[in-house]
Coordinates of C-alpha atoms and ligand atoms in Angstrom, one line a residue:
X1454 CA -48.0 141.4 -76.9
X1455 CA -51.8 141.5 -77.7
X1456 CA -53.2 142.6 -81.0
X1457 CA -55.3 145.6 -81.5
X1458 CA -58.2 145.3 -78.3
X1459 CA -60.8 146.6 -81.2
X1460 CA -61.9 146.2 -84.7
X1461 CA -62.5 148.7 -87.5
X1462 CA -65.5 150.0 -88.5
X1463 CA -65.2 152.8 -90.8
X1464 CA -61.8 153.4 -93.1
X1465 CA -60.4 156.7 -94.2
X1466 CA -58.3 155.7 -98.0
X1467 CA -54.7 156.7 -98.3
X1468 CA -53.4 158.1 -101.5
X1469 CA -50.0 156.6 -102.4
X1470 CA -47.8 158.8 -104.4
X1471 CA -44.8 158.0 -106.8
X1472 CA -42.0 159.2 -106.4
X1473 CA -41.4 161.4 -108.9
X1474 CA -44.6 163.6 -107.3
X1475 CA -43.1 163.6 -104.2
X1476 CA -40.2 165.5 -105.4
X1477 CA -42.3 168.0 -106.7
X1478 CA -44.4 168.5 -103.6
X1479 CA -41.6 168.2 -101.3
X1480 CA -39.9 170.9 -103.6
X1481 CA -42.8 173.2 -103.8
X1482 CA -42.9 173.0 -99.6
X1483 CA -39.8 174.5 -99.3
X1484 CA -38.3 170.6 -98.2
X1485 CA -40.6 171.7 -94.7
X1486 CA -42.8 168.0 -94.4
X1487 CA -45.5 170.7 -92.2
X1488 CA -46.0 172.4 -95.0
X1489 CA -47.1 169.3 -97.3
X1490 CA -51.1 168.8 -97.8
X1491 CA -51.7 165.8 -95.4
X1492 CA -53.6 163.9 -98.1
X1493 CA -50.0 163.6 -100.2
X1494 CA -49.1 162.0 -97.2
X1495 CA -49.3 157.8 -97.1
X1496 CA -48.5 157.3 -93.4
X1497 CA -48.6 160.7 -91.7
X1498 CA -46.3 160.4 -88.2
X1499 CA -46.2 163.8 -87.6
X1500 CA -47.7 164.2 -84.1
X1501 CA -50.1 162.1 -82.2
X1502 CA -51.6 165.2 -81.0
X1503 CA -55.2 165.1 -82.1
X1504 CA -54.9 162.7 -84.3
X1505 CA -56.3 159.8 -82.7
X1506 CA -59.4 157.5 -84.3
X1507 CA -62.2 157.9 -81.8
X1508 CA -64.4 155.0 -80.4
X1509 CA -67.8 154.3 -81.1
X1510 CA -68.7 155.4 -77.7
X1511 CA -67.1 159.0 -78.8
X1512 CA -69.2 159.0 -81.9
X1513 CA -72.2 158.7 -80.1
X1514 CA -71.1 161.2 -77.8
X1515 CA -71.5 163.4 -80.2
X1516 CA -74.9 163.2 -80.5
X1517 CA -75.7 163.9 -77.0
X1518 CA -73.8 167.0 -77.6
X1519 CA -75.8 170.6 -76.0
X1520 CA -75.0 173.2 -77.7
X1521 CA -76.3 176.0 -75.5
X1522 CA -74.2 178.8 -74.7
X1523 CA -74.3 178.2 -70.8
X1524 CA -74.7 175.1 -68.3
X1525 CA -74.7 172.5 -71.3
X1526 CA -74.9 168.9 -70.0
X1527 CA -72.0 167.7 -71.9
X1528 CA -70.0 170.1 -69.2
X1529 CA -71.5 168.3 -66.2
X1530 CA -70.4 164.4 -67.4
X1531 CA -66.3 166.1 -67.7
X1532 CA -66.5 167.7 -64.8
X1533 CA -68.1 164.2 -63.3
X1534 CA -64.8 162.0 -65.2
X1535 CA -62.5 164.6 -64.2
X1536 CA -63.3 164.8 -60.1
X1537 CA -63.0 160.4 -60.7
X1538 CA -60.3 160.3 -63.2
X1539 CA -57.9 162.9 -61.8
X1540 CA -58.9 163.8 -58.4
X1541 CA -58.9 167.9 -58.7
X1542 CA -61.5 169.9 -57.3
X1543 CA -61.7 172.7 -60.1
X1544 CA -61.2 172.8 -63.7
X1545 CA -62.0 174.5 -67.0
X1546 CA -62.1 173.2 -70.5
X1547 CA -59.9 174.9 -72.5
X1548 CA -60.0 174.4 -76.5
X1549 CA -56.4 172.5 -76.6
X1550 CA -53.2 172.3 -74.5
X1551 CA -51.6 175.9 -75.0
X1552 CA -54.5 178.0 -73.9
X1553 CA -54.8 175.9 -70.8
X1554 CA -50.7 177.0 -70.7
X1555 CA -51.3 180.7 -71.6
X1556 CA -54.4 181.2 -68.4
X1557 CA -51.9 179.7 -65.9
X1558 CA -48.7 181.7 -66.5
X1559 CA -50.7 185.0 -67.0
X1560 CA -52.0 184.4 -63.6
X1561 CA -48.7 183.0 -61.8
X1562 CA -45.7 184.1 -63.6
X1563 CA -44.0 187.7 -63.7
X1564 CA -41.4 188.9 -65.1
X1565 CA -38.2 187.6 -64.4
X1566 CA -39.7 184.5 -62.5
X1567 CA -38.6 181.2 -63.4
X1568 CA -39.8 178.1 -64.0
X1569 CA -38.7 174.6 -63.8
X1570 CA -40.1 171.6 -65.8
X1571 CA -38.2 168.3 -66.3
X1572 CA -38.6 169.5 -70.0
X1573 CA -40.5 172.3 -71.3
X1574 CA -42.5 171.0 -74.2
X1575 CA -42.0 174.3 -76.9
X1576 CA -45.4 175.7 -76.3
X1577 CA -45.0 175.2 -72.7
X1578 CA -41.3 177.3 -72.9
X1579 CA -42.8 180.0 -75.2
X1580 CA -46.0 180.8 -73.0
X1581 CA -43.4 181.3 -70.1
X1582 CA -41.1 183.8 -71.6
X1583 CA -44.2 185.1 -73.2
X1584 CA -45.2 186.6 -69.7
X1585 CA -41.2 187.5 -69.5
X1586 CA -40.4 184.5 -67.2
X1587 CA -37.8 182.1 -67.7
X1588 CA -38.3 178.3 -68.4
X1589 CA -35.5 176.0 -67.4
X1590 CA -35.5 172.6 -68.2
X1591 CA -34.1 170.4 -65.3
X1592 CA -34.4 166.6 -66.8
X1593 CA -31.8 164.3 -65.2
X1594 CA -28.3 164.2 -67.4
X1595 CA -29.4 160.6 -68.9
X1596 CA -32.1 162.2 -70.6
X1597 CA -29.7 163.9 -73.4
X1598 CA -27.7 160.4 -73.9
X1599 CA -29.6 158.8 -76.0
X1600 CA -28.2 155.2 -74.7
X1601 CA -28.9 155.8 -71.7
X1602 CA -31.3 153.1 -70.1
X1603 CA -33.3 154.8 -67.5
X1604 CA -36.2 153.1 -66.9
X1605 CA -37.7 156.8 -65.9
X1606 CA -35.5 159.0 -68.3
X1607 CA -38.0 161.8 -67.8
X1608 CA -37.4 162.0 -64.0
X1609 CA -36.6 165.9 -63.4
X1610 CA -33.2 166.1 -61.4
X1611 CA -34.0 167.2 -57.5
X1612 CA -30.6 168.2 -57.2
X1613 CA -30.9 170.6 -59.7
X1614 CA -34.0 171.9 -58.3
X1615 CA -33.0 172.5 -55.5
X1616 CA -30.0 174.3 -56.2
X1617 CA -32.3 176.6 -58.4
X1618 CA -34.6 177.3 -55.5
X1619 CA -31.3 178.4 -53.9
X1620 CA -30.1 179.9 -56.2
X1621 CA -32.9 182.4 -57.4
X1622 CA -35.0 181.8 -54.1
X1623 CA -38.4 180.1 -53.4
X1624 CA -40.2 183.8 -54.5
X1625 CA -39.0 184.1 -57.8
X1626 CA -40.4 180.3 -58.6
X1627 CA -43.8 180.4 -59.4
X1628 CA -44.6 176.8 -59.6
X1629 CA -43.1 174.0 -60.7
X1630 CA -44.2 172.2 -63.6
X1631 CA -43.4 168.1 -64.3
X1632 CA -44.6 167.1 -68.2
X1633 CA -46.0 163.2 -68.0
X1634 CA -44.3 162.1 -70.1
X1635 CA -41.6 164.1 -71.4
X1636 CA -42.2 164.3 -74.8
X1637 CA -39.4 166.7 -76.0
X1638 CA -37.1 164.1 -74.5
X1639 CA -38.0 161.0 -75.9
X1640 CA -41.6 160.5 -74.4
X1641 CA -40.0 159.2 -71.4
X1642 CA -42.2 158.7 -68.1
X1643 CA -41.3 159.8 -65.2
X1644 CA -41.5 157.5 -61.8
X1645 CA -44.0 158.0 -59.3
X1646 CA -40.9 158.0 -56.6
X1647 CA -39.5 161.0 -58.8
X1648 CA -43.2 163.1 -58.2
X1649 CA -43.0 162.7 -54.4
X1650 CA -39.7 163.6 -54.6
X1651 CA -40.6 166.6 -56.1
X1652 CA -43.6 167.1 -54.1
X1653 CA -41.7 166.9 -51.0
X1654 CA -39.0 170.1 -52.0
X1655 CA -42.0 172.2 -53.2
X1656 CA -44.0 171.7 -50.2
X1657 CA -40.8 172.5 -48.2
X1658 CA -40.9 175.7 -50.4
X1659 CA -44.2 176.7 -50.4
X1660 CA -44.4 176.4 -54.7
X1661 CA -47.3 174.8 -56.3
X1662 CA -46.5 171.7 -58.4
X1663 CA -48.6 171.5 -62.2
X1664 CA -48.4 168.4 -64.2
X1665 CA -48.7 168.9 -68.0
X1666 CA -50.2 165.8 -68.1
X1667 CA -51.0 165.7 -72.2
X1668 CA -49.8 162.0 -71.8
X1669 CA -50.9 161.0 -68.1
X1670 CA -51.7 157.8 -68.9
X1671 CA -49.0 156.0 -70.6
X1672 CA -46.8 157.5 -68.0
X1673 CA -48.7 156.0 -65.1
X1674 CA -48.7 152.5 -67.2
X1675 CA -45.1 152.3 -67.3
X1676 CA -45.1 152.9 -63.2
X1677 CA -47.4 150.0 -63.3
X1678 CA -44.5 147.7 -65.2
X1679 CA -41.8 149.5 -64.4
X1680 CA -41.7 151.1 -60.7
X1681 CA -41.8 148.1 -57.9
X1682 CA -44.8 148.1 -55.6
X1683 CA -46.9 149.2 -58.7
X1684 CA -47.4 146.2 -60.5
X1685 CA -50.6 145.2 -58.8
X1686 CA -52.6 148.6 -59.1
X1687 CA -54.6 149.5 -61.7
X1688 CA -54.0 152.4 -64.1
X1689 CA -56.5 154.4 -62.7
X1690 CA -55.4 154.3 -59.5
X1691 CA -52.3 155.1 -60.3
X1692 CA -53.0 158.1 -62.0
X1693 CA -55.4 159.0 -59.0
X1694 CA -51.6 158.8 -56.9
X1695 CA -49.7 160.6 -59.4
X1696 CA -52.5 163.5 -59.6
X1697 CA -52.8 163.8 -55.4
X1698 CA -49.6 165.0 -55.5
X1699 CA -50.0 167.7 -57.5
X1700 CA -51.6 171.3 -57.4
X1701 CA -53.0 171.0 -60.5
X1702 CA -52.5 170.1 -64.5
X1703 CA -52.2 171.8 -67.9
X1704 CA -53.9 169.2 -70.4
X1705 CA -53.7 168.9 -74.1
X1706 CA -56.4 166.7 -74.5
X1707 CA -55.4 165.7 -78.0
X1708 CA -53.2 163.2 -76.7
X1709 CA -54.2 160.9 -74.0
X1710 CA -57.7 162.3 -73.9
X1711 CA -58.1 160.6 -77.3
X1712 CA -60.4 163.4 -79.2
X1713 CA -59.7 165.4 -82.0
X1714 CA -59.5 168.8 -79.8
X1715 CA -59.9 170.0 -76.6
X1716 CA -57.8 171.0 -73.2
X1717 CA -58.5 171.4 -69.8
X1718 CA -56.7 173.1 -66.6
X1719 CA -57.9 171.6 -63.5
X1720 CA -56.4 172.7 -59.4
X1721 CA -57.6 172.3 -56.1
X1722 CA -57.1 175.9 -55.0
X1723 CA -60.6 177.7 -55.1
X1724 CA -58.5 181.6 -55.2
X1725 CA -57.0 180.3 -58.8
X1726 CA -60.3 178.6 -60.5
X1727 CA -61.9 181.9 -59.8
X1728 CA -59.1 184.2 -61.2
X1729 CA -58.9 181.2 -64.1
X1730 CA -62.9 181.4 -64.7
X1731 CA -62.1 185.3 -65.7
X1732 CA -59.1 184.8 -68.1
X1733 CA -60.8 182.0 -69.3
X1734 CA -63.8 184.2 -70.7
X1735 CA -61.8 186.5 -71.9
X1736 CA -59.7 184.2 -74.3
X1737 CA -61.8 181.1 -74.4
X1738 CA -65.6 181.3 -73.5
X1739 CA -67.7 181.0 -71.0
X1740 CA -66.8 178.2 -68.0
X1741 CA -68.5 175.6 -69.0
X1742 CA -67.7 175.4 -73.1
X1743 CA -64.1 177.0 -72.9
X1744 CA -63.6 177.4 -76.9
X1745 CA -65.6 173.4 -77.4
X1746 CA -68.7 172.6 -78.6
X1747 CA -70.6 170.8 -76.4
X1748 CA -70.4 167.4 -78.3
X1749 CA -66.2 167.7 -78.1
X1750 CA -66.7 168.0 -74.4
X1751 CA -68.7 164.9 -74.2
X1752 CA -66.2 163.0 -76.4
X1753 CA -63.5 164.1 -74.1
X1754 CA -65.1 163.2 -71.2
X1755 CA -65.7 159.4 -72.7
X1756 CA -61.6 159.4 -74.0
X1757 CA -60.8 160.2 -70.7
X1758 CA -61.8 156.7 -68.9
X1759 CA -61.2 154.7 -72.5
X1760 CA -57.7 155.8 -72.1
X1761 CA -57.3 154.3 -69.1
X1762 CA -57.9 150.5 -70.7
X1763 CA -55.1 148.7 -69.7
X1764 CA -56.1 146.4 -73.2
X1765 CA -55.5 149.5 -75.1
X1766 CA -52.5 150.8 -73.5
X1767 CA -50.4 147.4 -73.7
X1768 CA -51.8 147.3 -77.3
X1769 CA -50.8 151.6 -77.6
X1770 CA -47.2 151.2 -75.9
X1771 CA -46.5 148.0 -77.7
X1772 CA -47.6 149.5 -80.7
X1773 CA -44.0 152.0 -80.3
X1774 CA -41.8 149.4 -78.9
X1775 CA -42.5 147.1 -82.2
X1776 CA -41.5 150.0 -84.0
X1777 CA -38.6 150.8 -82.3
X1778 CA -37.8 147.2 -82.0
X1779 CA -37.3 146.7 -85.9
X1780 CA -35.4 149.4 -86.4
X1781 CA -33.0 148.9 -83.5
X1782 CA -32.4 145.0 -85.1
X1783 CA -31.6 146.5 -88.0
X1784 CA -28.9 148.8 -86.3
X1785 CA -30.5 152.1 -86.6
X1786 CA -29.7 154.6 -83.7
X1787 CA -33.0 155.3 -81.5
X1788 CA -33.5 156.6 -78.1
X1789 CA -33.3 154.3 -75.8
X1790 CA -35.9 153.0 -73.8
X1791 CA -38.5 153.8 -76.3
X1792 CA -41.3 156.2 -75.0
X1793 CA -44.9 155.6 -75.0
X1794 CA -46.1 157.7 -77.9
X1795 CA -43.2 158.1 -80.5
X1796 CA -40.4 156.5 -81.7
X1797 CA -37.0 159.3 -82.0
X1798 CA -34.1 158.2 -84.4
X1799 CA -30.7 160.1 -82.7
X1800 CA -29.7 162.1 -85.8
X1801 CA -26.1 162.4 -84.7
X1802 CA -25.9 158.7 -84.7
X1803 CA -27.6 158.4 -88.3
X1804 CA -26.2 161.1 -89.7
X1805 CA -23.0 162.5 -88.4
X1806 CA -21.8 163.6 -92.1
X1807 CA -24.6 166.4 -91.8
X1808 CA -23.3 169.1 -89.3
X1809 CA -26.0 170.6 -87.3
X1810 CA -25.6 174.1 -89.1
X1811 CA -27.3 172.3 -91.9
X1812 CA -30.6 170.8 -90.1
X1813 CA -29.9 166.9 -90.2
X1814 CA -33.8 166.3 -88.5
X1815 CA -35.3 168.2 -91.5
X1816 CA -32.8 166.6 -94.1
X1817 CA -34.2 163.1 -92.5
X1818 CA -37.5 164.2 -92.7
X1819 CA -37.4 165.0 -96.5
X1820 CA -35.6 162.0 -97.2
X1821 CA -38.4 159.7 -95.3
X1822 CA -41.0 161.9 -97.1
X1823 CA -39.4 161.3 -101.0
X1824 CA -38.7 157.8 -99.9
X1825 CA -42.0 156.7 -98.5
X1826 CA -44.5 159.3 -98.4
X1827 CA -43.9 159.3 -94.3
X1828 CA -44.0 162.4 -92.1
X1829 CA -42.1 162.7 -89.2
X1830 CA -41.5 165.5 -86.8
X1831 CA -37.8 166.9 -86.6
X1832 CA -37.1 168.1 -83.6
X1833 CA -33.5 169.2 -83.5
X1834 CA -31.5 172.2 -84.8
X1835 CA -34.4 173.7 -86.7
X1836 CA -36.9 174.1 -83.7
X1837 CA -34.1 174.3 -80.8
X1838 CA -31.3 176.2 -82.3
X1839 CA -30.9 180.0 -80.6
X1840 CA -28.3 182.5 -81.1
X1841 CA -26.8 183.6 -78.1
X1842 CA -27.6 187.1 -77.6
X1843 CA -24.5 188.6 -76.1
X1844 CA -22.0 187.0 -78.2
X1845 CA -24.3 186.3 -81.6
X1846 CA -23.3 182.6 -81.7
X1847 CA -25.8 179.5 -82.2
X1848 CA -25.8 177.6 -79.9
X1849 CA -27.1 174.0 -80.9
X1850 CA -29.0 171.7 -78.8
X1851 CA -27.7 168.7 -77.4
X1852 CA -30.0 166.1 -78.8
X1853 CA -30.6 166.4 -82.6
X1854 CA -33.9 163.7 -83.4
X1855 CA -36.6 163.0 -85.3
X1856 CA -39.9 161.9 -83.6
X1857 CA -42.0 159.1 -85.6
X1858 CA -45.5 159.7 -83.6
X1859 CA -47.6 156.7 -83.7
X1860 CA -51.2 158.2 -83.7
X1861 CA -53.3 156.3 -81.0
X1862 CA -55.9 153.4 -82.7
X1863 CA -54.7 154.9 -86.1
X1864 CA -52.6 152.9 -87.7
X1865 CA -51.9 148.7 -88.4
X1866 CA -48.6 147.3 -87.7
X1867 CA -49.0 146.9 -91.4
X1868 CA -48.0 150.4 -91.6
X1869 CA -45.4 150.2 -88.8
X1870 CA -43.3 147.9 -91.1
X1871 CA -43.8 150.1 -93.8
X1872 CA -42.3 153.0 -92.0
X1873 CA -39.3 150.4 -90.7
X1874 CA -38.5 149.0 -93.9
X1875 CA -38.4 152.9 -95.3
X1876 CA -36.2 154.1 -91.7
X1877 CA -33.7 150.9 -92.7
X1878 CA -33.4 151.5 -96.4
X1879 CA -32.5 155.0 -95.3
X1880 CA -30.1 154.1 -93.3
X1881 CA -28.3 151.9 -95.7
X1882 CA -28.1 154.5 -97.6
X1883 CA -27.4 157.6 -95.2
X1884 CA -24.2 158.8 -97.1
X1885 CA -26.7 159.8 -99.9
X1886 CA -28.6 162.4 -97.4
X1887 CA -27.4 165.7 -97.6
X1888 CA -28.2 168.8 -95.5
X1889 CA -29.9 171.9 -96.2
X1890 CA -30.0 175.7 -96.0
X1891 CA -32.8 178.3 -94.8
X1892 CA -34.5 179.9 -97.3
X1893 CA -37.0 181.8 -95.0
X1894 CA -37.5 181.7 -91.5
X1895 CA -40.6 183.3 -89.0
X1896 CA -38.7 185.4 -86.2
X1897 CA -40.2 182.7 -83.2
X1898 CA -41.4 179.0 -83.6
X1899 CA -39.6 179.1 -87.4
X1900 CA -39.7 175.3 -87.7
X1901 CA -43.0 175.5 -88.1
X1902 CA -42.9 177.6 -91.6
X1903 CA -39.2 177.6 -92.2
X1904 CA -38.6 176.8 -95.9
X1905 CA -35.2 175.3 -97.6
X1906 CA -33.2 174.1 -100.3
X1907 CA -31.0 171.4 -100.8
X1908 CA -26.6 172.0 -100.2
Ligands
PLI814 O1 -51.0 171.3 -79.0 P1 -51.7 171.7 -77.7 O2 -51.8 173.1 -77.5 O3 -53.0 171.0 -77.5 O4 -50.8 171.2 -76.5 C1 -49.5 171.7 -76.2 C2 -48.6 170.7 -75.6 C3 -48.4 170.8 -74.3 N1 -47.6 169.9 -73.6 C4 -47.1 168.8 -74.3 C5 -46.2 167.8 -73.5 C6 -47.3 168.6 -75.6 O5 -46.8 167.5 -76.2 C7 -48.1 169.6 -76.3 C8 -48.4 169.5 -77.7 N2 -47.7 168.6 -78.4 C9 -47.7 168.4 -79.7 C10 -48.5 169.3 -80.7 C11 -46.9 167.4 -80.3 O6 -46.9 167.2 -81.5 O7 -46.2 166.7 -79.5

């Protein structure tokens, strides 16, 4: 393991809380950690979605930002790094990931289409039945045990896929779509064998394939140490592989892009860019700002070779695995292997006293929060929880977790054994965490405003 491949130049202070105001801001936030001011928080592992610390090549980026309206130079250097990072022919910026989403379904999918995705990230799913489509998550079974050591746990199942092309028929499948890694599972990566295995059916079929490739990188370094005849290539060219394979990619920058904000949908297929270039303007901007300033595009277009350091992304992925190392030593039930951007406790190991009826990821959460000052991201009954509509029951997902996202060139491993000492004291005290009820809950995406009190 190597240490950070940088050193810090400018520091952002942390306020540390006692306890005793953390009950009141946790109680005053409905026991929802998203709705907590980010400055109450100490260590804030909520997402690692546009959160990263940017380099001083970024910062200086910046200033060579153009900020005219059309033709800036800041668009020319992406659209340089993305031709030589990813390989695609077209693209537009996009202002972050979902937008990128919402242009591509409104040109391919109908009503009543459906489309597959290893695992629909929750944006990804509600932009598809947004356009009346149907997302279906085909993820091989390993993927919802979290024990299960796959080595490529985000591998989508070809079986599966190919009894849904059968099933519904190649006409009623837009395009496919493979997320890199597969965050709502774990942040697992998915192999390169798995992508040409996927290629091959959809070219049989005649269905584009899309990546959402929001974390592109660390999936193509754990091909390099983890898939056999990668071991020699470089990052970048294995991300040049993964890419050829594809039609095209949704990208929330904010992760492996390593800026702040920003997105970008790139394809080879001229017919699409242009219908893209219209939507685009209609909901983001003209072509070559897409809802950025000109300075965000020239930061993006620096994070997008940075990222592909193989320094930092030993340092980045070793970063999690530290993480999930101490906690698993200390017996507390993760998902196993640990993914390249988060580490995800298995709530129904950690808490089986809480049924999911009373939201064990955002009891966890409020308990890390009063504990430590930590944020963390449930992702379990409160986000995936749906009532069936014919019968009126609620049906409960399989995998109940909470993510700890480790923000990319953010955070010591000072902090890390903060947050694991804080996990572990939980855990020895688990029986003391009860569960919750709803207050309040938004019709669609309630976890995000959802509000609670303590059973
Ligand atoms: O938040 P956006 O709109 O830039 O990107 C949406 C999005 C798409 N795909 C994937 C795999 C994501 O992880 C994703 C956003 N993720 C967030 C916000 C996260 O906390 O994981």
């Amino acid at each position: 393991m190597i240490a950070e491949p940088y050193r810090i130049k400018v520091v952002e202070p942390l306020k540390i809380t006692n306890r005793e105001e953390r009950e009141e801001i946790l109680k005053n936030a409905g026991y929802n950690v998203m709705l907590i001011k980010a400055e109450d928080v100490y260590i804030d592992l909520l997402t690692d979605s546009g959160t990263s610390a940017m380099s001083q090549n970024q910062w200086a980026g910046l200033m060579v930002g153009d900020e005219s309206y059309a033709g800036c130079r800041n668009f020319y250097h992406l659209e340089k790094t993305v031709k030589e990072v990813l390989g695609f022919k077209y693209f537009v910026p996009t202002h972050q990931g979902r937008p990128a989403e919402n242009i591509l379904f409104r040109i391919k999918v109908k009503k009543g289409d459906y489309v597959p995705n290893n695992m629909h990230f929750d944006t990804t799913g509600a932009h598809v039945l947004d356009k009346g489509g149907i997302p279906v998550n085909l993820v091989i079974d390993e993927a919802y045990d979290p024990q299960a050591l796959h080595p490529f746990k985000g591998n989508m199942d070809v079986k599966k896929l190919r009894d849904l092309i059968k099933k519904v028929g190649p006409e009623k499948i837009p395009l496919v779509m493979i997320t890199i890694t597969n965050n709502t599972g774990g942040g697992e990566p998915v192999s390169m064998e798995n992508i040409k295995e996927v290629k091959k059916i959809t070219e049989e079929y005649g269905i584009p394939l899309f990546f959402d490739a929001a974390r592109f990188a660390e999936n193509a370094y754990f091909i390099k140490k983890r898939e056999k005849g990668y071991e020699n290539k470089s990052v970048a060219e294995i991300v040049r592989e993964m890419m050829g394979y594809a039609d095209g990619c949704t990208m929330s920058c904010k992760k492996d892009g390593l800026v702040n904000i920003g997105g970008l949908l790139a394809m080879n297929d001229k017919e699409l860019f242009e219908k893209v270039k219209q939507h685009l303007i209609l909901l983001e901007g003209f072509p070559t700002y897409g809802g950025l300033a000109g300075r965000d595009l020239e930061a993006l277009s620096v994070g997008l070779r940075e990222v592909l350091d193989e320094n930092y992304l030993e340092w980045r992925v070793g970063q999690v695995k530290y993480l999930g190392n101490k906690l698993k030593e200390e017996g507390v039930p993760i998902m196993e292997p640990v993914g390249g951007h988060a580490v995800y406790i298995d709530l129904k190991r950690f808490l089986p006293h809480i049924p999911q009826s009373q939201f064990p990821d955002n009891a966890f959460t409020a308990a890390l929060y009063l504990e430590g000052g930590i944020r963390a991201a449930a992702l379990g009954s409160t986000a995936f929880a749906r009532k069936d509509e014919k019968t009126g029951e609620i049906i409960y997902p399989k995998l109940e977790l909470v993510r700890l996202t480790i923000p990319r060139r953010v955070y010591t491993n000072s902090h890390m054994d903060v947050v694991a000492n804080t996990v572990i004291k939980l855990y020895k005290n688990r029986d003391k965490i009860r569960g919750l009820k709803i207050v309040y809950e938004a019709p669609v995406l309630r976890h995000f405003t959802v509000r609670f009190e303590p059973l």
